[in-house]
PDB file of C-alpha atoms in Angstrom:
ATOM      1  CA  UNK Z1397     -34.130  19.705 -40.804  1.00 45.00           C
ATOM      2  CA  UNK Z1398     -34.763  16.611 -42.903  1.00 50.00           C
ATOM      3  CA  UNK Z1399     -33.616  14.398 -40.038  1.00 45.00           C
ATOM      4  CA  UNK Z1400     -36.202  16.000 -37.721  1.00 50.00           C
ATOM      5  CA  UNK Z1401     -38.864  15.676 -40.414  1.00 55.00           C
ATOM      6  CA  UNK Z1402     -37.996  11.991 -40.953  1.00 50.00           C
ATOM      7  CA  UNK Z1403     -38.211  11.362 -37.204  1.00 47.00           C
ATOM      8  CA  UNK Z1404     -41.596  13.097 -37.094  1.00 52.00           C
ATOM      9  CA  UNK Z1405     -42.858  10.934 -39.989  1.00 54.00           C
ATOM     10  CA  UNK Z1406     -41.644   7.740 -38.239  1.00 49.00           C
ATOM     11  CA  UNK Z1407     -43.270   8.766 -34.931  1.00 49.00           C
ATOM     12  CA  UNK Z1408     -46.537   9.731 -36.656  1.00 51.00           C
ATOM     13  CA  UNK Z1409     -46.575   6.457 -38.586  1.00 50.00           C
ATOM     14  CA  UNK Z1410     -45.957   4.473 -35.375  1.00 45.00           C
ATOM     15  CA  UNK Z1411     -48.752   6.343 -33.564  1.00 49.00           C
ATOM     16  CA  UNK Z1412     -51.180   5.708 -36.436  1.00 50.00           C
ATOM     17  CA  UNK Z1413     -50.209   2.015 -36.624  1.00 44.00           C
ATOM     18  CA  UNK Z1414     -50.574   1.480 -32.851  1.00 44.00           C
ATOM     19  CA  UNK Z1415     -53.915   3.319 -32.744  1.00 46.00           C
ATOM     20  CA  UNK Z1416     -55.176   1.230 -35.684  1.00 47.00           C
ATOM     21  CA  UNK Z1417     -54.160  -1.981 -33.914  1.00 45.00           C
ATOM     22  CA  UNK Z1418     -55.726  -0.693 -30.675  1.00 45.00           C
ATOM     23  CA  UNK Z1419     -59.025   0.024 -32.459  1.00 49.00           C
ATOM     24  CA  UNK Z1420     -58.959  -3.441 -33.983  1.00 49.00           C
ATOM     25  CA  UNK Z1421     -58.555  -4.970 -30.524  1.00 56.00           C
ATOM     26  CA  UNK Z1422     -61.448  -3.084 -28.933  1.00 68.00           C
ATOM     27  CA  UNK Z1423     -64.568  -5.119 -28.551  1.00 88.00           C
ATOM     28  CA  UNK Z1424     -67.853  -5.932 -26.876  1.00 94.00           C
ATOM     29  CA  UNK Z1425     -68.533  -9.584 -26.038  1.00 95.00           C
ATOM     30  CA  UNK Z1426     -71.885 -11.097 -25.131  1.00 96.00           C
ATOM     31  CA  UNK Z1427     -71.888 -14.759 -24.210  1.00 97.00           C
ATOM     32  CA  UNK Z1428     -73.732 -17.675 -22.664  1.00 97.00           C
ATOM     33  CA  UNK Z1429     -72.630 -20.946 -21.169  1.00 97.00           C
ATOM     34  CA  UNK Z1430     -72.665 -22.959 -18.000  1.00 96.00           C
ATOM     35  CA  UNK Z1431     -71.144 -22.590 -14.589  1.00 95.00           C
ATOM     36  CA  UNK Z1432     -71.010 -23.725 -11.023  1.00 93.00           C
ATOM     37  CA  UNK Z1433     -71.199 -21.659  -7.834  1.00 93.00           C
ATOM     38  CA  UNK Z1434     -70.392 -22.573  -4.252  1.00 90.00           C
ATOM     39  CA  UNK Z1435     -69.071 -21.318  -0.943  1.00 87.00           C
ATOM     40  CA  UNK Z1436     -65.924 -22.184   0.941  1.00 78.00           C
ATOM     41  CA  UNK Z1437     -67.942 -24.315   3.353  1.00 72.00           C
ATOM     42  CA  UNK Z1438     -67.646 -27.091   0.746  1.00 69.00           C
ATOM     43  CA  UNK Z1439     -65.690 -27.660  -2.457  1.00 69.00           C
ATOM     44  CA  UNK Z1440     -66.785 -26.130  -5.733  1.00 74.00           C
ATOM     45  CA  UNK Z1441     -67.474 -29.652  -7.019  1.00 72.00           C
ATOM     46  CA  UNK Z1442     -70.324 -29.736  -4.461  1.00 77.00           C
ATOM     47  CA  UNK Z1443     -71.648 -26.418  -5.784  1.00 83.00           C
ATOM     48  CA  UNK Z1444     -74.822 -25.676  -7.697  1.00 87.00           C
ATOM     49  CA  UNK Z1445     -74.724 -25.455 -11.484  1.00 90.00           C
ATOM     50  CA  UNK Z1446     -76.691 -23.155 -13.734  1.00 92.00           C
ATOM     51  CA  UNK Z1447     -76.814 -21.177 -16.944  1.00 95.00           C
ATOM     52  CA  UNK Z1448     -74.506 -18.172 -17.136  1.00 96.00           C
ATOM     53  CA  UNK Z1449     -74.463 -14.945 -19.052  1.00 95.00           C
ATOM     54  CA  UNK Z1450     -71.371 -12.835 -19.616  1.00 97.00           C
ATOM     55  CA  UNK Z1451     -70.902  -9.321 -20.988  1.00 95.00           C
ATOM     56  CA  UNK Z1452     -67.444  -7.782 -21.408  1.00 96.00           C
ATOM     57  CA  UNK Z1453     -66.113  -4.568 -22.896  1.00 95.00           C
ATOM     58  CA  UNK Z1454     -62.407  -4.422 -23.696  1.00 94.00           C
ATOM     59  CA  UNK Z1455     -60.300  -1.548 -24.992  1.00 93.00           C
ATOM     60  CA  UNK Z1456     -56.754  -2.084 -26.161  1.00 89.00           C
ATOM     61  CA  UNK Z1457     -54.022   0.082 -24.655  1.00 90.00           C
ATOM     62  CA  UNK Z1458     -51.163  -1.530 -26.560  1.00 88.00           C
ATOM     63  CA  UNK Z1459     -51.177  -4.330 -29.158  1.00 84.00           C
ATOM     64  CA  UNK Z1460     -50.885  -7.036 -26.470  1.00 90.00           C
ATOM     65  CA  UNK Z1461     -52.457  -5.247 -23.478  1.00 93.00           C
ATOM     66  CA  UNK Z1462     -56.038  -4.178 -22.851  1.00 93.00           C
ATOM     67  CA  UNK Z1463     -58.320  -2.951 -20.082  1.00 96.00           C
ATOM     68  CA  UNK Z1464     -61.915  -3.932 -19.667  1.00 95.00           C
ATOM     69  CA  UNK Z1465     -64.958  -4.505 -17.525  1.00 96.00           C
ATOM     70  CA  UNK Z1466     -66.993  -7.704 -17.257  1.00 96.00           C
ATOM     71  CA  UNK Z1467     -70.202  -8.943 -15.648  1.00 95.00           C
ATOM     72  CA  UNK Z1468     -70.768 -12.675 -15.071  1.00 96.00           C
ATOM     73  CA  UNK Z1469     -74.258 -13.767 -14.007  1.00 95.00           C
ATOM     74  CA  UNK Z1470     -75.217 -17.306 -12.956  1.00 94.00           C
ATOM     75  CA  UNK Z1471     -78.954 -18.032 -12.849  1.00 87.00           C
ATOM     76  CA  UNK Z1472     -80.472 -20.803 -10.795  1.00 82.00           C
ATOM     77  CA  UNK Z1473     -84.043 -21.355  -9.710  1.00 75.00           C
ATOM     78  CA  UNK Z1474     -83.263 -20.782  -6.019  1.00 73.00           C
ATOM     79  CA  UNK Z1475     -80.812 -17.866  -6.253  1.00 75.00           C
ATOM     80  CA  UNK Z1476     -78.614 -15.853  -8.574  1.00 88.00           C
ATOM     81  CA  UNK Z1477     -74.947 -14.951  -8.418  1.00 93.00           C
ATOM     82  CA  UNK Z1478     -73.360 -11.914 -10.064  1.00 94.00           C
ATOM     83  CA  UNK Z1479     -69.770 -10.717 -10.357  1.00 96.00           C
ATOM     84  CA  UNK Z1480     -68.748  -7.340 -11.751  1.00 95.00           C
ATOM     85  CA  UNK Z1481     -65.024  -6.916 -12.359  1.00 96.00           C
ATOM     86  CA  UNK Z1482     -62.535  -4.685 -14.075  1.00 96.00           C
ATOM     87  CA  UNK Z1483     -59.642  -6.515 -15.690  1.00 97.00           C
ATOM     88  CA  UNK Z1484     -56.328  -6.342 -17.489  1.00 97.00           C
ATOM     89  CA  UNK Z1485     -56.168  -8.552 -20.586  1.00 95.00           C
ATOM     90  CA  UNK Z1486     -52.814  -9.883 -21.766  1.00 95.00           C
ATOM     91  CA  UNK Z1487     -52.633 -11.373 -25.245  1.00 90.00           C
ATOM     92  CA  UNK Z1488     -49.927 -13.979 -25.557  1.00 81.00           C
ATOM     93  CA  UNK Z1489     -48.308 -13.811 -29.020  1.00 81.00           C
ATOM     94  CA  UNK Z1490     -46.906 -17.360 -28.922  1.00 85.00           C
ATOM     95  CA  UNK Z1491     -50.130 -18.922 -27.620  1.00 85.00           C
ATOM     96  CA  UNK Z1492     -53.616 -18.741 -29.164  1.00 87.00           C
ATOM     97  CA  UNK Z1493     -55.327 -17.312 -26.091  1.00 93.00           C
ATOM     98  CA  UNK Z1494     -55.447 -14.275 -23.802  1.00 95.00           C
ATOM     99  CA  UNK Z1495     -55.294 -14.126 -20.005  1.00 96.00           C
ATOM    100  CA  UNK Z1496     -57.532 -11.834 -17.927  1.00 97.00           C
ATOM    101  CA  UNK Z1497     -56.750 -10.788 -14.356  1.00 98.00           C
ATOM    102  CA  UNK Z1498     -59.177  -8.556 -12.509  1.00 98.00           C
ATOM    103  CA  UNK Z1499     -60.844  -7.306  -9.367  1.00 97.00           C
ATOM    104  CA  UNK Z1500     -64.316  -6.092  -8.477  1.00 96.00           C
ATOM    105  CA  UNK Z1501     -67.384  -7.160  -6.508  1.00 96.00           C
ATOM    106  CA  UNK Z1502     -69.356 -10.405  -6.215  1.00 95.00           C
ATOM    107  CA  UNK Z1503     -72.658 -11.314  -4.591  1.00 94.00           C
ATOM    108  CA  UNK Z1504     -74.887 -14.370  -4.284  1.00 92.00           C
ATOM    109  CA  UNK Z1505     -76.369 -17.129  -2.140  1.00 88.00           C
ATOM    110  CA  UNK Z1506     -74.646 -20.270  -3.444  1.00 86.00           C
ATOM    111  CA  UNK Z1507     -75.903 -22.792  -0.896  1.00 80.00           C
ATOM    112  CA  UNK Z1508     -79.049 -21.420   0.755  1.00 79.00           C
ATOM    113  CA  UNK Z1509     -77.103 -20.427   3.884  1.00 82.00           C
ATOM    114  CA  UNK Z1510     -77.368 -16.693   3.304  1.00 85.00           C
ATOM    115  CA  UNK Z1511     -76.051 -14.178   0.837  1.00 89.00           C
ATOM    116  CA  UNK Z1512     -72.328 -13.546   0.472  1.00 91.00           C
ATOM    117  CA  UNK Z1513     -71.013 -10.302  -0.989  1.00 93.00           C
ATOM    118  CA  UNK Z1514     -67.689  -8.553  -1.076  1.00 94.00           C
ATOM    119  CA  UNK Z1515     -64.506  -7.763  -2.956  1.00 96.00           C
ATOM    120  CA  UNK Z1516     -63.813 -10.209  -5.784  1.00 97.00           C
ATOM    121  CA  UNK Z1517     -61.008 -11.457  -7.972  1.00 97.00           C
ATOM    122  CA  UNK Z1518     -61.088 -12.821 -11.530  1.00 98.00           C
ATOM    123  CA  UNK Z1519     -58.787 -15.097 -13.513  1.00 98.00           C
ATOM    124  CA  UNK Z1520     -59.916 -15.877 -17.038  1.00 98.00           C
ATOM    125  CA  UNK Z1521     -58.866 -17.229 -20.421  1.00 97.00           C
ATOM    126  CA  UNK Z1522     -60.265 -16.313 -23.829  1.00 96.00           C
ATOM    127  CA  UNK Z1523     -59.678 -17.526 -27.372  1.00 94.00           C
ATOM    128  CA  UNK Z1524     -61.044 -15.618 -30.373  1.00 92.00           C
ATOM    129  CA  UNK Z1525     -62.087 -17.462 -33.507  1.00 92.00           C
ATOM    130  CA  UNK Z1526     -62.094 -14.634 -36.020  1.00 88.00           C
ATOM    131  CA  UNK Z1527     -64.003 -14.539 -39.252  1.00 84.00           C
ATOM    132  CA  UNK Z1528     -62.027 -13.285 -42.274  1.00 87.00           C
ATOM    133  CA  UNK Z1529     -62.880  -9.698 -43.247  1.00 87.00           C
ATOM    134  CA  UNK Z1530     -65.676  -9.510 -40.658  1.00 87.00           C
ATOM    135  CA  UNK Z1531     -65.794  -7.265 -37.589  1.00 89.00           C
ATOM    136  CA  UNK Z1532     -66.933 -10.168 -35.396  1.00 92.00           C
ATOM    137  CA  UNK Z1533     -65.383 -13.161 -33.697  1.00 93.00           C
ATOM    138  CA  UNK Z1534     -66.586 -16.119 -31.710  1.00 96.00           C
ATOM    139  CA  UNK Z1535     -64.886 -16.087 -28.321  1.00 96.00           C
ATOM    140  CA  UNK Z1536     -64.493 -19.173 -26.181  1.00 97.00           C
ATOM    141  CA  UNK Z1537     -64.122 -18.068 -22.555  1.00 98.00           C
ATOM    142  CA  UNK Z1538     -63.565 -19.498 -19.110  1.00 98.00           C
ATOM    143  CA  UNK Z1539     -63.466 -17.646 -15.794  1.00 98.00           C
ATOM    144  CA  UNK Z1540     -62.736 -18.409 -12.159  1.00 97.00           C
ATOM    145  CA  UNK Z1541     -64.137 -15.862  -9.694  1.00 97.00           C
ATOM    146  CA  UNK Z1542     -63.850 -15.550  -5.924  1.00 95.00           C
ATOM    147  CA  UNK Z1543     -65.548 -13.014  -3.610  1.00 96.00           C
ATOM    148  CA  UNK Z1544     -64.617 -12.485   0.031  1.00 93.00           C
ATOM    149  CA  UNK Z1545     -67.579 -12.171   2.394  1.00 89.00           C
ATOM    150  CA  UNK Z1546     -67.410 -11.395   6.099  1.00 85.00           C
ATOM    151  CA  UNK Z1547     -67.527 -15.041   7.216  1.00 83.00           C
ATOM    152  CA  UNK Z1548     -66.969 -17.113   4.068  1.00 88.00           C
ATOM    153  CA  UNK Z1549     -66.106 -16.936   0.391  1.00 92.00           C
ATOM    154  CA  UNK Z1550     -68.261 -17.101  -2.736  1.00 93.00           C
ATOM    155  CA  UNK Z1551     -66.697 -18.950  -5.649  1.00 94.00           C
ATOM    156  CA  UNK Z1552     -67.809 -19.394  -9.242  1.00 95.00           C
ATOM    157  CA  UNK Z1553     -66.378 -20.980 -12.382  1.00 96.00           C
ATOM    158  CA  UNK Z1554     -67.900 -20.603 -15.836  1.00 97.00           C
ATOM    159  CA  UNK Z1555     -67.243 -21.524 -19.449  1.00 98.00           C
ATOM    160  CA  UNK Z1556     -69.044 -20.516 -22.591  1.00 98.00           C
ATOM    161  CA  UNK Z1557     -69.156 -19.021 -26.050  1.00 98.00           C
ATOM    162  CA  UNK Z1558     -69.537 -15.316 -26.826  1.00 98.00           C
ATOM    163  CA  UNK Z1559     -70.102 -13.207 -29.898  1.00 96.00           C
ATOM    164  CA  UNK Z1560     -67.519 -10.410 -29.974  1.00 94.00           C
ATOM    165  CA  UNK Z1561     -68.046  -7.231 -31.983  1.00 92.00           C
ATOM    166  CA  UNK Z1562     -64.678  -5.668 -32.797  1.00 82.00           C
TER     167      UNK Z1562
END
């Protein structure tokens, strides 16, 4: 009986510890920065630049694994580009950053040749600069996004700084 009780205490302690870590890794990030958008008819270096906004919500599943949703929005005077993606976030314990891989939808007119919209992919990196004993962090982020349209692709890259509420 004591062996079963000890096992139950260990399992309960592990569940409480993992859920506490998971809560600590949940967060909402709101950020701004710069980016460039283009189509596959030319290289991204020929694309149009603009200010970007990013909003992400992430919930930890395990201490090093999370799921989330993100919206990236690039604003230019002639047109806007938006990507909405769901992602898996992998925290790398030996490196100071996390990797995001995701899929969703993207839409925009990057070059004035007509709107492109379709299924999208996301690859991103984040690095949190945490403040001691505070429920916030500054998050440096970078994303590469690609949407498949019927005749061409929409591509966007952005980098910026976000405030993350944990």
